[in-house]
Each structure stands twice: as structure tokens, then as C-alpha cells.
Short mmCIF file of C-alpha atoms in Angstrom, two decimals:
data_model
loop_
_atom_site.label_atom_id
_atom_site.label_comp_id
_atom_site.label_asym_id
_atom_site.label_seq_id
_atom_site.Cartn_x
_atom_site.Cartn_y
_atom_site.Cartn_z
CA UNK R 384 42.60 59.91 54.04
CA UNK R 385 41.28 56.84 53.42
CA UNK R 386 42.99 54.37 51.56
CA UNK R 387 41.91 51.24 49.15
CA UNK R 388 44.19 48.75 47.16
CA UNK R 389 43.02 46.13 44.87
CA UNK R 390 45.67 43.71 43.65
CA UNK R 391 47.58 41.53 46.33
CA UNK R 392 50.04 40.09 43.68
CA UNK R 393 54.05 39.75 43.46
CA UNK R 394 54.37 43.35 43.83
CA UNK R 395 51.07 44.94 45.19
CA UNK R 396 51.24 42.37 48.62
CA UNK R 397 54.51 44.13 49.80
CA UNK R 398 52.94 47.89 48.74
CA UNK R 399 50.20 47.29 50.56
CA UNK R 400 51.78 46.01 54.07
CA UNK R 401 53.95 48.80 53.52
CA UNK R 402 50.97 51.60 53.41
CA UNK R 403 49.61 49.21 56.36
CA UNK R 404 52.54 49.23 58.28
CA UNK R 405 52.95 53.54 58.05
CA UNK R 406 49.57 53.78 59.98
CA UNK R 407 46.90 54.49 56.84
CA UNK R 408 44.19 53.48 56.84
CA UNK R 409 43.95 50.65 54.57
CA UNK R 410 40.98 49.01 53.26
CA UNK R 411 42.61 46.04 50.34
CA UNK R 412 40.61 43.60 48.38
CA UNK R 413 42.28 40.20 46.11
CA UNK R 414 40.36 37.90 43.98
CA UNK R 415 42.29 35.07 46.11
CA UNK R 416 41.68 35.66 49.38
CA UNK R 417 44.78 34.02 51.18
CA UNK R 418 47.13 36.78 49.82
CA UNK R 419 45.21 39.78 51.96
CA UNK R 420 46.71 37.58 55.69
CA UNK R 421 49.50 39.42 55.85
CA UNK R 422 47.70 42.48 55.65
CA UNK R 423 45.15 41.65 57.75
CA UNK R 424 48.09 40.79 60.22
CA UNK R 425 49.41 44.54 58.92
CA UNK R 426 46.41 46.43 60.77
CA UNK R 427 44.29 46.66 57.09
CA UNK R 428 40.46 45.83 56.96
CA UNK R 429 40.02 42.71 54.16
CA UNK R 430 36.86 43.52 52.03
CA UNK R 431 34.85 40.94 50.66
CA UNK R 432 34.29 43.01 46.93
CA UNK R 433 36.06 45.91 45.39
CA UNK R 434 32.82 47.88 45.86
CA UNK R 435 33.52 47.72 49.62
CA UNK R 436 36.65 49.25 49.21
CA UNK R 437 35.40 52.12 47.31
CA UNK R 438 32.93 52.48 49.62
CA UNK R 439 35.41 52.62 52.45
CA UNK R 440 37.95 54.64 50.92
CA UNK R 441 38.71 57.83 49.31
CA UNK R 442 41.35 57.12 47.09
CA UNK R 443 42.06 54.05 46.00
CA UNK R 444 45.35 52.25 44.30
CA UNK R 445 45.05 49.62 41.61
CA UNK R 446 47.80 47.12 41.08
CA UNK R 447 46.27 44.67 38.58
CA UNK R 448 47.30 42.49 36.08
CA UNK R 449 46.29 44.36 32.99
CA UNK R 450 43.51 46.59 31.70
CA UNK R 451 41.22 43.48 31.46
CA UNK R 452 41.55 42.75 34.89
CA UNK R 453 40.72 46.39 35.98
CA UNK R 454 37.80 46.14 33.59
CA UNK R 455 36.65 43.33 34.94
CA UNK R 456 37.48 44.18 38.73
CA UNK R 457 35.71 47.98 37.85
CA UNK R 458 33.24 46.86 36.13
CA UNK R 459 33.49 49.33 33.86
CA UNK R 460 31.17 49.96 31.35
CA UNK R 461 28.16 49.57 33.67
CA UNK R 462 26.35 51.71 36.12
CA UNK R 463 28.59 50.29 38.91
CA UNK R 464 31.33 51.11 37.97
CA UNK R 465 30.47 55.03 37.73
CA UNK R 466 29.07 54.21 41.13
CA UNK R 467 31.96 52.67 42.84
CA UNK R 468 34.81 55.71 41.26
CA UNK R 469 32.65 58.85 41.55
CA UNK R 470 34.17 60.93 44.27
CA UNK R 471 36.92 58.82 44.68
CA UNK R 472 40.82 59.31 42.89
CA UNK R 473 41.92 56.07 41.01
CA UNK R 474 45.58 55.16 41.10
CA UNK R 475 46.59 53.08 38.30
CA UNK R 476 49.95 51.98 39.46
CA UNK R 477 49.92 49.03 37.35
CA UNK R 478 51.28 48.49 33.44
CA UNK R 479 49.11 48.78 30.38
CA UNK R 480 49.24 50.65 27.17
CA UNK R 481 49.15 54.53 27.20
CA UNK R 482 45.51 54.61 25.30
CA UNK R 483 44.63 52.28 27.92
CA UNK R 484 45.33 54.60 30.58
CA UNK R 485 44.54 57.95 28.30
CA UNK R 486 40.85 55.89 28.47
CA UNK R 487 40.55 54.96 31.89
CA UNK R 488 41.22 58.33 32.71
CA UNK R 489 38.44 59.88 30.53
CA UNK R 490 36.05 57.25 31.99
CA UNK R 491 36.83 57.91 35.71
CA UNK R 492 36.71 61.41 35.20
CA UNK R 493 33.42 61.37 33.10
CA UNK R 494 31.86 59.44 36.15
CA UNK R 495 32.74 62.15 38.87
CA UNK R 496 36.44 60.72 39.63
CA UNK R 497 39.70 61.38 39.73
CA UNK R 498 42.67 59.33 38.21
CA UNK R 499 46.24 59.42 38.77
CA UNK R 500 48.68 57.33 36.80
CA UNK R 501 51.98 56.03 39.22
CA UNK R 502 53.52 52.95 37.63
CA UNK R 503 56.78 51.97 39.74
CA UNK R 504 60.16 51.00 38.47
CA UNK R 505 61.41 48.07 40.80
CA UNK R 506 60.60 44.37 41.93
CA UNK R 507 59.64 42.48 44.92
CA UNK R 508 62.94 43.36 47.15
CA UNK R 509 62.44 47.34 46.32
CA UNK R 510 58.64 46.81 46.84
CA UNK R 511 59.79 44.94 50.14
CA UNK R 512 61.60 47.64 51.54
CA UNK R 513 60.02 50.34 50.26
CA UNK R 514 62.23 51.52 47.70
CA UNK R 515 60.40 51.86 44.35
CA UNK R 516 60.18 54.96 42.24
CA UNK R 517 57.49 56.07 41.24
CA UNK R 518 56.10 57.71 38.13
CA UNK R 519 53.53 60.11 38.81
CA UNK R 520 50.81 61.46 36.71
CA UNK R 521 47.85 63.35 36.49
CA UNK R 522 45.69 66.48 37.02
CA UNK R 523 48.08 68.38 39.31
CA UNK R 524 45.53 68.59 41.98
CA UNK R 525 44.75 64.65 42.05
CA UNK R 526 48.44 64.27 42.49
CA UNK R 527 49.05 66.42 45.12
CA UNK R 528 46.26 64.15 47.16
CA UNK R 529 48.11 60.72 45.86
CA UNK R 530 51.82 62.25 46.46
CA UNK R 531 52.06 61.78 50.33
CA UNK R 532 50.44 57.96 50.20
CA UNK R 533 53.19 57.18 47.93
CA UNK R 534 56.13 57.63 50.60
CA UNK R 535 56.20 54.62 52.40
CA UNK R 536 55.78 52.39 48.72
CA UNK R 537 58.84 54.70 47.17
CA UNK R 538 61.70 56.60 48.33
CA UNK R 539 61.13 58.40 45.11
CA UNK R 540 58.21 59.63 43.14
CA UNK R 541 58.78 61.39 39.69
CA UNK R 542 56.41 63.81 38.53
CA UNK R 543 55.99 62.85 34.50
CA UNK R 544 52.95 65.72 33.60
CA UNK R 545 49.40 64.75 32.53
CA UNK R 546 48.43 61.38 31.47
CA UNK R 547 49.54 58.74 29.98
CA UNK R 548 53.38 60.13 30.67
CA UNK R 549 53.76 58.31 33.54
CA UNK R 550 52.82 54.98 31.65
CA UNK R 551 55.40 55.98 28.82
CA UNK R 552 58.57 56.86 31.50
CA UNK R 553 57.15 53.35 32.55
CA UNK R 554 57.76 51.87 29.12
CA UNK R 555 60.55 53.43 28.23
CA UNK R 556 62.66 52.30 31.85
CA UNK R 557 60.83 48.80 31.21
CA UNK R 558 62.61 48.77 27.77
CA UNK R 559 66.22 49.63 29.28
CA UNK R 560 65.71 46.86 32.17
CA UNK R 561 64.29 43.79 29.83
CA UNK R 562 67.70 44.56 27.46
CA UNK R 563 69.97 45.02 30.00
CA UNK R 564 69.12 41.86 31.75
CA UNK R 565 68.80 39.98 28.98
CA UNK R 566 71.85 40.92 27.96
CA UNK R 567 73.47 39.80 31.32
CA UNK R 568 71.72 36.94 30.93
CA UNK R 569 73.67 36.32 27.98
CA UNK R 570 76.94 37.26 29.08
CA UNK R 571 77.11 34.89 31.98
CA UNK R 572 75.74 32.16 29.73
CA UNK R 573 78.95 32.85 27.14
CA UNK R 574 81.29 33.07 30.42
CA UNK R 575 79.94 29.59 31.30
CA UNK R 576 80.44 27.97 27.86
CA UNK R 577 83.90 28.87 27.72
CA UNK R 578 84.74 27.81 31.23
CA UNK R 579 85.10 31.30 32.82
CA UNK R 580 85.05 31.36 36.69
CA UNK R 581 81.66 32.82 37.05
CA UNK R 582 82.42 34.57 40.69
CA UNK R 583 85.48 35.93 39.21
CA UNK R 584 82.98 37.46 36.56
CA UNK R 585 80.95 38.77 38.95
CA UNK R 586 83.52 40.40 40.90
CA UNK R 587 84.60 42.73 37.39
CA UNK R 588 80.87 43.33 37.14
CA UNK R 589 80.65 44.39 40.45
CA UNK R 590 83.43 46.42 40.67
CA UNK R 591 83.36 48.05 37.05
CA UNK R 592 81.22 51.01 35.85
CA UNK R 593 78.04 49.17 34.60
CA UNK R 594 77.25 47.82 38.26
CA UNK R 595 74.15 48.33 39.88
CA UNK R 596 71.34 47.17 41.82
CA UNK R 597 69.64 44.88 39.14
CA UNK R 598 73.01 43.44 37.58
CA UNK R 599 74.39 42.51 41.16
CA UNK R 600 71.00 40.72 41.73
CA UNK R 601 70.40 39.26 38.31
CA UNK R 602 74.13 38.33 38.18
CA UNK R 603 73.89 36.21 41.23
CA UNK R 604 71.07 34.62 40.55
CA UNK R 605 72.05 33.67 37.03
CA UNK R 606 75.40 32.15 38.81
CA UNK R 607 73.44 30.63 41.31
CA UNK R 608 70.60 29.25 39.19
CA UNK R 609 68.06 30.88 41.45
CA UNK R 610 64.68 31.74 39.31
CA UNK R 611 62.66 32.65 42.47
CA UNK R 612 60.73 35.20 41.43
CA UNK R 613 61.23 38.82 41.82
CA UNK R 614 59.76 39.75 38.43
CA UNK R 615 58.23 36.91 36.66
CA UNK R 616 58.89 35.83 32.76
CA UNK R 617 54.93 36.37 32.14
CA UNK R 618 54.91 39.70 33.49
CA UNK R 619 58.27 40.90 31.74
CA UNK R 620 57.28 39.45 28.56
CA UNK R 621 53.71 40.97 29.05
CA UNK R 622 55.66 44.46 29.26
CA UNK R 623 57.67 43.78 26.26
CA UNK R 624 54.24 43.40 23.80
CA UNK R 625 53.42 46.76 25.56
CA UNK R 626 56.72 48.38 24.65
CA UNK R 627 56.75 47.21 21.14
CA UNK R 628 53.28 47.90 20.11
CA UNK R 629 54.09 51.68 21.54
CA UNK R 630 56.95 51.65 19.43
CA UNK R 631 55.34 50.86 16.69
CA UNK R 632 52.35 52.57 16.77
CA UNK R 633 54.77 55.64 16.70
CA UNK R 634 56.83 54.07 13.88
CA UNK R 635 59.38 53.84 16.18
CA UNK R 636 62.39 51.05 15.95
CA UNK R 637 62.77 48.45 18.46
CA UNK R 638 66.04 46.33 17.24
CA UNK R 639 66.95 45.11 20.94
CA UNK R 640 63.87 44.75 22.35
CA UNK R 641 62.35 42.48 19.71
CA UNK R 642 65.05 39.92 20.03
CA UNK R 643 64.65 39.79 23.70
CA UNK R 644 60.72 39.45 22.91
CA UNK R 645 61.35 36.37 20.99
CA UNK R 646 63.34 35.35 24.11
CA UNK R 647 60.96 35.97 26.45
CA UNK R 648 58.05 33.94 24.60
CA UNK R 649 60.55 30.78 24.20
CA UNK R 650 61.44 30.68 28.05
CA UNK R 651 57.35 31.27 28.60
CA UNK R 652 56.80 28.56 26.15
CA UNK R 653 59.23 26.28 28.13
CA UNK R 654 57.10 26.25 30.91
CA UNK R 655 58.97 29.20 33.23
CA UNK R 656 56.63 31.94 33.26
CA UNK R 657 56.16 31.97 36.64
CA UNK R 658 59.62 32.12 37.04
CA UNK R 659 62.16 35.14 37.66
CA UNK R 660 62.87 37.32 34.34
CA UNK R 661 67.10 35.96 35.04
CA UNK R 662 65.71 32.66 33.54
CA UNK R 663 65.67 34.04 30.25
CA UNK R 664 68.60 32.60 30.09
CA UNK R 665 66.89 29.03 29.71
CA UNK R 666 66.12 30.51 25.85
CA UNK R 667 69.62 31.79 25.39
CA UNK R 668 70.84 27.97 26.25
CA UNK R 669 68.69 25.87 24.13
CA UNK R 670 69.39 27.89 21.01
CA UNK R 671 73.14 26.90 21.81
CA UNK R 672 71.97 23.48 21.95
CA UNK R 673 70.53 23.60 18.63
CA UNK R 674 73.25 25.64 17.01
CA UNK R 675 76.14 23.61 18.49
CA UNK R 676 74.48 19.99 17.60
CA UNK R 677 76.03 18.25 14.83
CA UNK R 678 74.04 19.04 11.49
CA UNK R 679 71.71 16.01 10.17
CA UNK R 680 72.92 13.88 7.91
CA UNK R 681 72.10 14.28 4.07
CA UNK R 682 69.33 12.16 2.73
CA UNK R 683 70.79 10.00 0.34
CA UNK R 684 70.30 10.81 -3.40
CA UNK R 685 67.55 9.45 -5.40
CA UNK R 686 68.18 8.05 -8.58
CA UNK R 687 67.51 9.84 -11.49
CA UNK R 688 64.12 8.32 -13.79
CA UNK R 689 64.91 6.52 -16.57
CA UNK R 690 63.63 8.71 -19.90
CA UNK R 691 62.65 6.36 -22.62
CA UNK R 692 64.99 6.62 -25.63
CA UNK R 693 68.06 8.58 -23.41
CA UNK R 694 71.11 6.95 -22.26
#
């Protein structure tokens, strides 16, 4: 088959030099160009539009920002875009809203397409090495085309049922990782305030039952300072409005995840949203800067008016 991506980002460079590197054919499109060298290096063919890579390629992967960038990358709405996706299987592999994807889908499909929902859980490393898992969803005969292009992205792919379930399993693992880490975060920030040996602490979390991939990464880097991105403050944050709004368009309650979405916008607002989701802990800090500084001194008290004819 032949094979399209749009998106070059964080996480859709490495998928796409992986899919390069296994021998499909790959025809890959970015709004900045200088992202698609390493998959032009990969073997892929670098297309000028997204149009040329629908007209190269039979099913095609998105990995876009959000649902205004596919919009505006599909063109949807307009007689291109049901141009450009009919005949052709969409792969929304990205994160938006469930009635985003629940839309896209009925557009696509209206137009002579086929769409396939396969969100991954994991950042750049796993999308490095190949190791994502991935969420699949859709018509069972679209996914049965977009299974085998999956393997060399993820060493696992989950079927989730029809549309939008793979964007909710998204969601709901989303939710678990943005606590978990933040709560890490957190941990190792308290450690450091009261003069804990920090690799000590990470040798108990390593060797205890709540280790795992993401705390032995996130742990490290919070001990090391390193913020180098593997999944970026905007993003996470971006994924947290998606996860609350879900949760409460289904009156559902969201305790954990709303603190850490205050968190998230402060380290954003300081200026580190390009910066890995560990630096949360920039947030955690300067509210223990405010709550540890001494309180402000009391204005002094203004005498009282004098009332004619009182003593």
C-alpha cells in the first residue's frame, strides 16, 4: 500500500522515519519544510502540498496539532477536501475531542473515505524506537487495512471498537499520565525542600512497586533539571482542556486533573511551553515561593474622623 503522513512534529518525525525505515512506501508532507530531511534521508518522497500526498497514497496518517490544523491542512469544508480523502482511509492518530473525531469521521466517510482513529500512548523515546501503543478505531474493515502499517510505529496496537473510542482510551491514559507526573513532579520538589538525597529517592522509586518507564524518566530528569522535550508543556496542557471538557460534558468529576490544569497553564504562562511536561515542576516551586515568603506588613491604622459634638 501506499502510504502518506502529514505532521513532521515532536512525535510524527520519528513515526514517520520509522514507517520509512520498514520499507513502505512513504509519501510525508510538513508545513516547515526542514523537518521532512530526515525522511527524505529515510527513503520517503517529500511533497510540496498535502494534496500530493493524497494523490500519491492510499491511506494516509495524520499527526497534527489539533482539529484546526487538520481543518486547515484538509481543507475541509470545500470541494477539495472531498477530493483529496475520497478513496483514500484517513488515520487520525493525533489528539482532539471525541465529537471532533465522531465529525471527521462522518465527513470523510460522506466524501467516499475511510477513517480510522489510532491515537498513541508514548513520547519521543517510544516514538524513537518504535514502541508506542496504539489505540485503534474504526469500521472493522478500515482497520484491518491500517493494522499492519502500524507495526513498525507500535509494538502494540489496541483495538478500542468504532469511533471516537480510541480518542476516549486516549483521554482517559492521558488523564492517568498528566497526574502521575505531576505528582512526581511534586514529590521530588518536597524531597528537595527538605534536603532529601534526591538519587537516594530515586533509587526507592526505582526499586519499589510504582516504578515504571515514565517515573524512571521523569524522575531523572526532574533530578537532573533536564526539560528537553519529550512531551512538551503546550501539548500536555492542550490534552488536559481535552480531558476536562470530556469530563464535563459527561458530568463527570475531575478533582486531580483540574489542579494539575491550573499547573500546567502557570508553567505555560512562565514561558516553558516548549519545554518537557517534568517542568511542571517550575509551577509547583513558585507557589512555595509565595507561600513560604514572609507575609506583608500591616498598613498602619488610620485615624478615626472626628464627629462633631462626640468625644
Amino acid at each position: 500500500m501506499r502510504t502518506g503522513f502529514l505532521g513532521l512534529g515532536v512525535m510524527g518525525q520519528p513515526m514517520a522515519v520509522n514507517l520509512a525505515r520498514a520499507g513502505i512506501p512513504l509519501v510525508v508532507w510538513n508545513r516547515t519544510v526542514e523537518r521532512a530531511t530526515p525522511l527524505r534521508a529515510a527513503g520517503a518522497t517529500v511533497a510540496d502540498r498535502p494534496a500530493t500526498v493524497f494523490d500519491q497514497a492510499d491511506v494516509v496518517f495524520l499527526m497534527l496539532t489539533d482539529g484546526s490544523a487538520i481543518d486547515a491542512v484538509l481543507h475541509r469544508g470545500s470541494p477539495e477536501f472531498a477530493a483529496m480523502v475520497a478513496d483514500r482511509v484517513v488515520v487520525h492518530m493525533g489528539t482532539t475531542s471525541p465529537e471532533y473525531s465522531r465529525g471527521l469521521e462522518a465527513d470523510v466517510r460522506a466524501a467516499g473515505g475511510g477513517y480510522a482513529e489510532a491515537p498513541v500512548s508514548g513520547s519521543r523515546k517510544p516514538a524513537e524506537a518504535g514502541q508506542l501503543v496504539g489505540m485503534l478505531a474504526g469500521d472493522s474493515a478500515v482497520t484491518a487495512r491500517v493494522r499492519p502499517l502500524l507495526a513498525p510505529m507500535c509494538h502494540d496496537v489496541v483495538d478500542c471498537g468504532a469511533v471516537p473510542n480510541g480518542m476516549l482510551m486516549k483521554l482517559s491514559v492521558n488523564l492517568f499520565l498528566i497526574t502521575m507526573v505531576t505528582g512526581l513532579a511534586e514529590a521530588v520538589h518536597f524531597a528537595g525542600r527538605h534536603g532529601v538525597d534526591l538519587p537516594t529517592l530515586l533509587g526507592v522509586l526505582d526499586a519499589g512497586p510504582m516504578a515504571s518507564a515514565v517515573s524512571r524518566m521523569k524522575a531523572r530528569k526532574l533530578a537532573d533539571r533536564d526539560f528537553a522535550v519529550q512531551a512538551a508543556i503546550s501539548d500536555v496542557r492542550y490534552n488536559n482542556e481535552l480531558i476536562a471538557a470530556a469530563a464535563r460534558s459527561a458530568g463527570v468529576a475531575s478533582p486531580l486533573l483540574d489542579v494539575c490544569l491550573d499547573l500546567f497553564r502557570e508553567t505555560e504562562a512562565q514561558g516553558l511551553g516548549d519545554a518537557d511536561m517534568a517542568a511542571v515542576v517550575s509551577a509547583i516551586e513558585r507557589r512555595t515561593a509565595f507561600t513560604s515568603a514572609p507575609p506583608l506588613p500591616s498598613p498602619p491604622a488610620s485615624p478615626l474622623p472626628s464627629v462633631p459634638g462626640r468625644p
